[in-house]
Each structure stands twice: as C-alpha cells, then as structure tokens.
Amino acid sequence: MFKGFTRFLQSPGEHLRSLFGPDDAAAAELAGPRIIPRNEHPVSRQHLSESALKVLYRLHNAGYEAYLVGGCIRDSFLGRMPKDFDVATDATPEQVRELFRNSRIIGRRFRIVHVRFGREVIEVTTFRGRPNDDHGDHIAQQSEQGLLLRDNVWGNIQEDAVRRDFTINALYYSIADFSIHDFANGARDIESRTLRMIGDPTTRYREDPVRMLRAIRFAAKLDFQIAPGSEAPIHEQAHLLLQIPPARLFDEILKLFMAGHGVETFRMLRHYGLFPMLFPETEEAMATLPWTEGLIEAALASTDKRIREERPVTPAFLFAALLWGPVQLRQATLEEDGMPPIPALQLASQQVLSRQLKHISIPKRFSMPMRDIWDLQQRLPLRRGKRALQTREHPRFRAAYDFLLLREEAGEVEPGLGDWWTAFQEGDEHEQMRLLEKAGANATPGDRPKRRRPRKRRRRSAPPDNP
Ligand code: ATP
Ligand code: MG
C-alpha cells in the first residue's frame, strides 16, 4: 500500500476532521469531503487512461468541474488495473455533448454521455442531486415501494457522492490538483477492506435492489467484508429483486459470473438468499438433484480458470449448467408420462427456458447455443456408423464435450463416455476406427450415459405412520 496513503489513515488531526459514520448520509453531506492531497494517495496519472484524462482536461479547461469516480479510482487505490473509467462533472449532458464531437447521450433512466475514443468509451455523468429537491431539471421518479424509476435531477458533487452505492465507490479524483475528495470515508473502508453502503442500507436497497447484487459482486471480486449494517438487510430484502426488469438482471448476471470470481459469487448469492430470486427453478432442483450444485460450481470454476488464462468464455455454457438441473427434472417427468427421451428433452428445454426468461432475459445468441449443448448431450452417447463423426463436426461439439466432462465430474453420470470422446479426438484415423468398433459393440441407439444416483433424492425419514 502507498506510504503516504497509509500515513494519512493513521494520522489523526486534520485529515480526520470528518468523523461522521458513512452510514449517516445526512452528516456526510454537512461535513464536506476529506481532501487527500496527491502525495498522500496512490492514484497516479500513469495508471489512468489517456482518453479519460483528455475528457477531464477538456471539461476543466471549459470551466467545469471534472472528476474520475467509481470503480477506476477504487481499483487504482487497491493497485488493480481499472477496467473502465467514469467521469463525474457539473456540466449537463447537453453541455458535455457540445464539448465532444465523438459523444452521444444515452439512457433514459439515467441520462449519461458516452465519449468514444476508438474502442474505448468514457462514461460522463452529471452530478445527481437529491430526488426530492426542487432542482431545475426535476425528473426523478420513485415507485410506491421506494424504487427509483428515474434519476435525472442534477446536483452538486456532495449530493452526487451520497447518492452513490458504497463508500469505496464515492472517491473523486480531481483533475484540478490531482487530489482525491473522499465524502464517505471510502479511503478508510478501502484500508480495512470493508464494503459499506452509504446512507441507510435498507432504504438504499429498496431504492435500487440491484445494489444487493453489486454488494456481492464487489465483496467477491475485491475480497472485502460487507459491513454488518449493510449485510443484514440483504437477507430480508432479497425478494425485491423480483421487481427488476429481466434485461437489467441479465447484464448484472454477466458481471456477477463472468468476472473471474464466479464460484465465490455463486456461494454468496445463495448464502444471502439472492440466488433463488434469480434462478428459482435451479434452487429447487438443487434440493432434489444433489449433483446440480456440483455441476454449476464446476462450470463456474472452469469459467474462472479460463478468465484467469485470458481464454474466451461464453455465457451460453454457464446458462447451460445453471439450468440443466431443472431441465433434467422436467424431462424426467415428461418421460414418466410416456414421452420418448428426445422430444422430452426438447420440450423440457423450451419450458424451462421460457419460465426463466420471466426473471432474466437471455438473448437468443446465447440461448440457442445453450440448447445445442443440451441437445448434444443426447447425441454424444450415439456413436455407431457415421454418427460420432457427424457429432464431432457440430459447431457446438467442443462446448458439449466440455459440458459432458463436467456432468461426469459432478457425479450426474458415470465417467467413461468423456474419456471415449477425449481419445476419439486425440486419436489418428486408425485409433478412431478402433474406438468406433468398440463403441458399436457396446452401445445401442437411445443409449445414454449411466446415471450415478437415483434421479430423485429419497426422503431422509419416512413420514410417521398414522395409527
Ligand atoms: P466496475 O466498473 O469495476 O464493475 P464500478 O463501481 O465502476 O465497478 P459501475 O457500474 O461502472 O461500477 O458504476 C460506476 C459508479 O457509479 C459506481 O462506482 C457507483 O459510484 C455508481 N453506481 C453504479 N451503480 C449504482 C447504483 N445502482 N446505485 C448507486 N450508485 C451506483
Ligand atoms: Mg465502472
């Protein structure tokens, strides 16, 4: 950790003039920021994007206030490479738009400006004020439950700070003197690795329940503890996620599971009761089919590993694992009613997907390959004649084969078929012929990998006899 910064945290006196607790938003507004001068914090221009700096300088030179805020400053503080850069300013979206030819105003719920530099996009946000104040541009809306529907009321930097989610996300880097303005004791919370909601957590989660998911995401990604006061209401308010539009949840799911900390995130979502609000049928399947949880964890672990190795990952594979349990339960029921396996899987896939879409919208470009991965699970065991060669040519073969390996690893099916396919892919023509003959001798059409355990878990104890 940067020396000056540590010193700043340790020295009492003038640096600690704002002793308000960050849970007390009103106090935070009155006390003003703590200014951390350039020589006492670790954020250096060398680690900031040139495009972001250009935006800051141009706003500054035009007479506006301009700061970097949010994840980029938080991550720089922690010595991590920032992923993207968010600028906060007192210029309105229209004024920002006028300064940058390469910009456009986006969003309705939150109007912001995107300034584009090649592939990089800098997000410029006008300071938000309090929704109930009588500002010029008065268009904040709140639902009866306290959910913020729109938030386009402009304010000053202090008001903007207390409307952000966590204290560590409310650090503002000023381009005027390279100092950091800390409105909610974010620097202290970074030092103690604490994730703390600004203001009254219950109210803030009610305003925007996605903040509960963001709490889990940051805790898992940064390895921070959620402060007790910010943690407790999550258990109680998890159900509020049901109000969030499926499209927004899809974006959040990607950020949750495709950021390299999927396993930890999944466990935390379950711990806080958030997971059943996102994937209700999967939660149910986990209670009935013991391998479901292992399959999901194995898929997340493999995704995390690929991300660390900078190999490509696809949400289709993850969704395939997340929803395979419910699909298998549904397929089993359809088969019990007399439907043959192939149509039963197709119908089960369709039904599970359409129910899931009410919670999280999965775009077709991911749901189609997901269904291919499922369909191929029925084709992988059929290896007679040309079938193995045809399956091998399927564009989704590789993902389906990886998926089969995870099913074996999770104990859903007996190992064996995965090894066969591994050998088949690696073998020369001669070896492939030998494997095909071996498979032909053992397999029958409609064959499927052997299940390891009975489909449904037995009740632990029989219900007491009624005398
Ligand atoms: P990362 O980009 O690394 O995922 P981030 O903190 O930058 O993390 P963004 O979604 O880019 O997250 O948001 C930028 C900033 O906007 C946040 O740091 C936070 O200050 C504020 N913010 C974002 N979403 C919310 C929200 N739902 N409620 C309150 N403030 C928010
Ligand atoms: Mg960001």
XYZ file of C-alpha atoms and ligand atoms in Angstrom:
499
model
C 0.000 0.000 0.000
C 1.172 3.515 -0.832
C 3.108 5.021 2.070
C 1.549 8.467 2.092
C -1.872 6.957 1.953
C -1.253 4.724 4.943
C 0.143 7.661 6.830
C -2.930 9.634 6.023
C -5.091 6.931 7.506
C -3.041 6.587 10.616
C -2.591 10.236 11.456
C -5.455 11.759 13.402
C -5.758 15.541 13.389
C -6.786 17.490 10.354
C -7.166 14.531 7.985
C -9.773 13.065 10.241
C -11.831 16.186 10.561
C -14.847 14.328 9.207
C -15.625 11.775 11.855
C -19.127 11.074 10.684
C -20.016 7.453 10.132
C -20.556 6.670 6.470
C -23.883 5.119 7.373
C -25.047 8.603 8.209
C -25.620 10.232 4.860
C -27.007 13.474 6.252
C -23.906 14.005 8.357
C -21.750 13.241 5.365
C -23.431 15.993 3.421
C -22.808 18.537 6.142
C -19.245 17.621 6.991
C -17.817 18.048 3.481
C -15.137 15.900 1.934
C -11.813 14.889 3.240
C -9.270 16.073 0.720
C -6.419 13.632 0.199
C -3.581 15.525 -1.499
C -1.671 13.974 -4.396
C 1.327 12.980 -2.300
C -0.849 11.034 0.130
C -2.728 8.698 -2.177
C -1.567 6.063 -4.640
C -3.583 7.073 -7.721
C -1.172 8.133 -10.435
C -1.983 9.556 -13.867
C 0.289 6.895 -15.310
C -2.301 4.264 -14.478
C -5.259 6.196 -15.813
C -6.486 6.004 -19.351
C -5.253 8.762 -21.652
C -8.726 9.163 -23.062
C -10.219 9.619 -19.612
C -7.591 12.269 -18.851
C -8.395 14.035 -22.131
C -12.059 14.206 -21.145
C -11.177 15.557 -17.717
C -8.851 18.234 -19.100
C -11.286 19.416 -21.714
C -14.106 19.756 -19.184
C -11.759 21.513 -16.772
C -10.499 23.936 -19.434
C -14.078 24.765 -20.377
C -14.686 25.859 -16.778
C -16.496 22.782 -15.488
C -15.687 20.592 -12.519
C -14.379 17.206 -13.602
C -13.508 14.119 -11.566
C -12.807 10.459 -12.076
C -15.002 8.449 -9.762
C -16.200 4.927 -9.013
C -14.525 1.666 -9.903
C -11.495 3.188 -11.609
C -10.383 5.138 -8.537
C -11.336 2.313 -6.172
C -9.330 -0.186 -8.234
C -6.328 2.149 -8.615
C -6.288 2.621 -4.846
C -6.116 -1.142 -4.496
C -3.301 -1.392 -7.007
C -5.531 -3.084 -9.579
C -5.783 -2.179 -13.224
C -9.014 -0.193 -13.702
C -11.415 -1.760 -16.177
C -13.289 1.312 -17.332
C -13.376 4.990 -16.486
C -16.279 7.031 -15.201
C -16.177 10.812 -15.162
C -18.426 12.982 -12.973
C -18.970 16.649 -13.783
C -21.233 19.611 -13.140
C -21.725 20.043 -16.909
C -25.156 18.843 -18.092
C -25.330 16.052 -20.691
C -26.027 18.663 -23.379
C -23.010 20.733 -22.344
C -20.808 17.627 -22.397
C -22.212 16.702 -25.778
C -21.223 20.125 -27.132
C -17.622 19.726 -25.988
C -17.054 16.335 -27.612
C -17.873 15.607 -31.218
C -17.283 11.898 -30.533
C -20.056 11.708 -27.922
C -23.683 10.787 -27.567
C -26.300 10.973 -24.857
C -27.678 7.593 -23.838
C -30.131 6.191 -21.316
C -33.458 7.335 -20.063
C -33.479 6.077 -16.517
C -30.041 7.588 -16.016
C -29.056 10.008 -18.785
C -25.322 9.926 -19.338
C -22.896 10.765 -22.129
C -20.628 8.272 -23.845
C -17.452 9.766 -25.260
C -15.823 7.378 -27.692
C -12.107 7.036 -28.447
C -11.683 4.129 -30.847
C -12.819 1.085 -28.880
C -12.700 2.840 -25.540
C -15.791 4.558 -24.160
C -15.570 7.076 -21.321
C -18.818 7.460 -19.405
C -19.545 11.035 -18.357
C -22.210 11.548 -15.699
C -23.637 14.835 -14.473
C -23.732 15.198 -10.667
C -27.008 13.794 -9.390
C -28.941 15.688 -6.731
C -31.495 14.513 -4.218
C -34.611 13.330 -5.994
C -36.963 15.278 -3.756
C -35.199 18.616 -4.046
C -36.578 21.414 -6.136
C -33.944 21.498 -8.840
C -34.357 22.983 -12.287
C -34.405 19.702 -14.134
C -36.866 17.909 -11.910
C -37.406 14.435 -13.253
C -36.733 11.900 -10.554
C -39.445 9.323 -10.066
C -39.981 6.880 -7.276
C -42.435 3.995 -7.149
C -44.665 3.387 -4.137
C -42.188 0.795 -2.800
C -39.383 3.374 -2.894
C -37.829 2.067 -6.093
C -36.083 4.804 -8.072
C -37.547 4.725 -11.563
C -35.723 7.717 -12.983
C -32.916 9.805 -11.686
C -32.102 12.885 -13.746
C -32.092 15.577 -11.074
C -28.818 17.486 -11.259
C -26.962 18.465 -8.102
C -23.526 19.273 -6.735
C -20.649 16.898 -6.061
C -21.590 16.403 -2.427
C -25.129 15.388 -3.302
C -23.753 13.189 -6.041
C -21.451 11.413 -3.586
C -24.158 10.411 -1.122
C -26.267 9.005 -3.935
C -23.588 6.513 -4.911
C -23.775 2.995 -3.561
C -20.712 2.092 -1.493
C -18.270 4.349 0.328
C -15.363 2.940 -1.690
C -17.178 3.953 -4.877
C -17.503 7.588 -3.804
C -13.879 8.672 -4.120
C -13.436 11.553 -6.579
C -10.115 12.209 -8.288
C -9.826 15.874 -9.201
C -8.033 16.889 -12.361
C -7.568 20.417 -10.957
C -4.948 19.367 -8.373
C -4.859 15.520 -8.559
C -6.252 15.247 -5.044
C -8.933 12.785 -4.022
C -12.150 14.007 -2.449
C -13.490 11.435 -0.026
C -17.070 12.115 1.017
C -17.962 8.978 2.907
C -14.785 7.628 4.499
C -14.171 5.433 1.489
C -10.390 5.544 1.953
C -10.723 4.199 5.466
C -13.000 1.412 4.225
C -10.546 0.508 1.476
C -7.833 0.201 4.082
C -9.961 -2.084 6.294
C -11.343 -3.921 3.228
C -14.927 -3.122 4.143
C -17.843 -2.777 1.789
C -20.259 -0.295 3.321
C -23.411 1.173 1.858
C -23.691 4.953 2.021
C -26.759 6.086 3.960
C -29.415 3.799 5.381
C -28.826 0.408 3.706
C -32.448 -0.725 3.888
C -33.633 2.405 2.094
C -30.813 2.267 -0.433
C -31.554 -1.377 -1.326
C -35.217 -0.542 -1.643
C -34.419 2.358 -3.994
C -32.445 0.010 -6.200
C -32.400 -3.697 -5.290
C -29.597 -4.336 -7.809
C -27.335 -2.761 -5.197
C -27.643 -6.065 -3.291
C -26.118 -7.859 -6.275
C -23.426 -5.203 -6.542
C -22.586 -5.793 -2.860
C -21.990 -9.482 -3.572
C -20.073 -8.737 -6.746
C -17.637 -6.319 -5.103
C -17.237 -8.448 -1.965
C -16.302 -11.453 -4.114
C -14.148 -9.538 -6.579
C -12.213 -7.457 -4.060
C -12.306 -9.983 -1.222
C -13.925 -7.387 1.067
C -16.180 -7.968 4.078
C -19.645 -6.499 3.862
C -20.191 -4.266 6.923
C -22.746 -5.831 9.302
C -25.213 -2.958 8.856
C -25.039 -3.278 5.081
C -25.216 -7.056 5.187
C -28.217 -7.728 7.407
C -30.909 -6.121 5.218
C -29.881 -8.201 2.196
C -31.318 -11.378 3.727
C -34.581 -9.584 4.417
C -34.918 -7.731 1.141
C -33.645 -10.288 -1.367
C -37.176 -10.683 -2.728
C -37.084 -7.102 -4.053
C -35.004 -8.412 -6.942
C -38.224 -9.772 -8.387
C -39.122 -6.162 -9.320
C -36.106 -5.697 -11.555
C -36.603 -5.911 -15.324
C -35.143 -9.145 -16.781
C -32.913 -7.252 -19.239
C -31.144 -5.382 -16.444
C -30.697 -8.608 -14.488
C -29.116 -10.272 -17.490
C -26.431 -7.557 -17.579
C -25.838 -7.995 -13.864
C -25.629 -11.779 -14.155
C -22.860 -11.460 -16.710
C -20.947 -9.123 -14.414
C -21.504 -11.497 -11.492
C -20.482 -14.718 -13.174
C -18.065 -13.637 -15.883
C -15.602 -11.621 -13.830
C -13.329 -14.417 -12.650
C -14.885 -14.957 -9.212
C -17.932 -16.981 -10.180
C -17.661 -19.770 -7.605
C -17.351 -17.376 -4.685
C -20.121 -15.191 -6.089
C -22.465 -18.160 -6.515
C -21.912 -19.250 -2.908
C -22.520 -15.750 -1.606
C -25.680 -15.297 -3.683
C -27.030 -18.486 -2.142
C -25.921 -17.526 1.344
C -27.831 -14.233 1.129
C -30.938 -15.780 -0.410
C -30.464 -13.835 -3.648
C -29.912 -16.816 -5.934
C -33.489 -18.179 -5.709
C -34.760 -14.754 -6.826
C -32.694 -15.070 -9.976
C -32.937 -18.795 -10.744
C -35.895 -20.154 -8.760
C -36.130 -23.500 -10.567
C -32.414 -24.088 -10.222
C -32.665 -23.561 -6.476
C -35.467 -26.126 -6.377
C -33.510 -28.583 -8.497
C -30.554 -28.308 -6.120
C -32.760 -29.623 -3.345
C -33.842 -32.627 -5.415
C -30.839 -33.477 -7.582
C -27.686 -33.462 -5.480
C -25.333 -33.139 -8.465
C -26.831 -29.850 -9.699
C -24.833 -27.713 -7.306
C -21.597 -29.528 -8.188
C -22.263 -29.105 -11.892
C -22.804 -25.354 -11.524
C -19.716 -24.952 -9.358
C -17.636 -26.974 -11.804
C -18.855 -24.794 -14.699
C -18.106 -21.618 -12.762
C -14.682 -22.898 -11.695
C -13.815 -23.691 -15.288
C -15.043 -20.247 -16.403
C -12.996 -18.565 -13.649
C -9.927 -20.508 -14.755
C -10.391 -19.598 -18.393
C -10.762 -15.917 -17.473
C -7.515 -16.068 -15.490
C -5.847 -17.620 -18.522
C -7.418 -14.972 -20.776
C -9.189 -17.604 -22.835
C -12.612 -16.888 -24.310
C -15.731 -17.711 -22.299
C -19.372 -17.807 -23.292
C -22.458 -17.186 -21.189
C -24.190 -19.964 -23.164
C -22.111 -22.598 -21.399
C -22.817 -21.143 -17.958
C -26.531 -20.862 -18.565
C -26.478 -24.456 -19.829
C -25.047 -25.528 -16.460
C -27.300 -23.257 -14.399
C -30.478 -24.594 -15.979
C -29.564 -28.226 -16.662
C -30.928 -29.409 -13.293
C -34.429 -28.007 -13.895
C -34.362 -29.333 -17.475
C -33.493 -32.805 -16.232
C -36.281 -32.749 -13.646
C -38.801 -31.663 -16.242
C -37.565 -34.203 -18.773
C -37.888 -36.990 -16.211
C -41.495 -36.026 -15.511
C -42.334 -35.913 -19.216
C -40.742 -39.330 -19.710
C -42.681 -40.733 -16.763
C -45.783 -39.546 -18.614
C -44.702 -41.620 -21.597
C -42.851 -39.168 -23.820
C -39.706 -40.545 -25.541
C -36.378 -39.036 -24.399
C -35.584 -36.861 -27.426
C -38.838 -34.907 -27.598
C -38.968 -34.885 -23.799
C -35.623 -33.078 -23.638
C -36.703 -30.610 -26.299
C -39.964 -29.781 -24.613
C -38.331 -29.606 -21.184
C -35.664 -27.211 -22.533
C -38.278 -24.980 -24.068
C -40.435 -24.877 -20.942
C -37.605 -24.248 -18.508
C -36.168 -21.523 -20.728
C -39.462 -19.707 -21.176
C -40.065 -19.672 -17.409
C -36.513 -18.487 -16.747
C -36.942 -15.614 -19.227
C -39.507 -14.068 -16.890
C -36.643 -13.458 -14.471
C -33.594 -12.970 -16.649
C -33.715 -12.257 -20.331
C -31.206 -14.471 -22.091
C -30.663 -13.193 -25.640
C -31.157 -15.733 -28.432
C -27.495 -15.587 -29.349
C -26.838 -17.315 -26.016
C -29.982 -19.382 -25.531
C -29.640 -21.104 -28.930
C -26.133 -22.423 -28.339
C -27.207 -23.317 -24.800
C -29.931 -25.542 -26.241
C -27.460 -27.027 -28.722
C -25.238 -28.001 -25.792
C -28.221 -29.723 -24.167
C -29.335 -31.477 -27.378
C -25.851 -32.760 -27.956
C -25.888 -34.491 -24.575
C -28.272 -36.962 -26.193
C -26.130 -37.337 -29.285
C -22.784 -37.868 -27.584
C -23.619 -41.429 -26.470
C -24.703 -42.432 -30.009
C -21.520 -43.302 -31.792
C -22.419 -46.004 -34.316
C -21.651 -45.720 -38.015
C -21.088 -42.130 -39.074
C -22.795 -40.652 -36.047
C -19.701 -39.961 -33.982
C -18.068 -38.252 -36.952
C -21.167 -36.120 -37.550
C -21.396 -35.126 -33.897
C -17.685 -34.266 -33.973
C -18.404 -31.788 -36.782
C -21.181 -29.985 -34.937
C -20.179 -26.336 -34.306
C -21.074 -26.760 -30.642
C -19.328 -30.110 -30.211
C -16.467 -28.757 -28.136
C -18.747 -26.991 -25.650
C -20.995 -30.059 -25.428
C -17.998 -32.324 -24.793
C -16.719 -29.966 -22.070
C -20.223 -29.998 -20.605
C -20.273 -33.805 -20.563
C -16.961 -33.827 -18.684
C -18.477 -31.520 -16.066
C -21.529 -33.772 -15.721
C -19.197 -36.691 -15.063
C -17.125 -34.647 -12.647
C -20.252 -33.564 -10.766
C -21.349 -37.185 -10.470
C -24.513 -36.858 -12.516
C -23.423 -39.650 -14.854
C -20.823 -42.420 -14.659
C -17.440 -41.443 -16.081
C -16.389 -43.205 -19.289
C -18.077 -41.527 -22.217
C -15.995 -38.402 -21.709
C -12.785 -40.447 -21.883
C -14.018 -42.119 -25.059
C -14.511 -38.749 -26.710
C -11.166 -37.489 -25.450
C -9.456 -40.498 -27.040
C -11.515 -40.130 -30.207
C -10.454 -36.523 -30.682
C -6.837 -37.214 -29.968
C -6.569 -40.472 -31.911
C -5.417 -40.906 -35.521
C -7.687 -42.481 -38.120
C -6.689 -45.986 -37.108
C -7.369 -45.335 -33.437
C -10.701 -43.710 -34.292
C -11.776 -46.818 -36.227
C -10.872 -48.981 -33.256
C -12.835 -46.747 -30.869
C -15.854 -46.734 -33.165
C -15.866 -50.526 -33.309
C -15.610 -50.731 -29.547
C -18.450 -48.241 -29.094
C -20.577 -50.004 -31.729
C -20.218 -53.281 -29.874
C -21.322 -51.787 -26.575
C -23.844 -49.130 -27.436
C -27.397 -49.305 -28.610
C -29.378 -46.457 -30.168
C -31.009 -44.347 -27.493
C -28.214 -45.298 -25.150
C -27.332 -42.628 -22.634
C -24.662 -42.273 -20.027
C -25.500 -44.163 -16.890
C -26.805 -42.102 -14.036
C -24.830 -42.426 -10.885
C -27.617 -41.875 -8.458
C -31.341 -42.235 -8.468
C -32.987 -39.222 -10.067
C -34.769 -38.070 -7.008
C -33.320 -37.940 -3.555
C -35.190 -40.154 -1.124
C -36.735 -38.587 1.900
C -34.369 -38.872 4.859
C -37.003 -40.376 7.117
C -40.305 -41.863 6.255
C -43.369 -39.929 7.398
C -44.657 -41.329 10.704
C -47.308 -43.979 10.354
C -50.753 -42.808 11.101
C -52.208 -45.249 13.564
P -16.851 -1.888 -12.203
O -16.987 -0.969 -13.367
O -15.456 -2.225 -11.836
O -17.717 -3.063 -12.277
P -17.950 0.349 -10.788
O -18.025 0.663 -9.333
O -17.193 1.318 -11.639
O -17.381 -1.114 -10.900
P -20.165 0.941 -12.494
O -21.372 0.132 -12.740
O -19.224 1.223 -13.599
O -19.417 0.200 -11.304
O -20.654 2.297 -11.842
C -19.805 3.419 -11.657
C -20.138 4.106 -10.340
O -21.491 4.575 -10.357
C -20.064 3.231 -9.120
O -18.767 3.137 -8.601
C -21.010 3.919 -8.166
O -20.380 5.053 -7.577
C -22.088 4.423 -9.083
N -23.193 3.437 -9.207
C -23.334 2.486 -10.151
N -24.460 1.783 -9.980
C -25.065 2.301 -8.904
C -26.274 2.025 -8.225
N -27.077 1.044 -8.621
N -26.589 2.792 -7.151
C -25.775 3.797 -6.748
N -24.629 4.094 -7.337
C -24.260 3.379 -8.416
Mg -17.051 1.274 -13.759
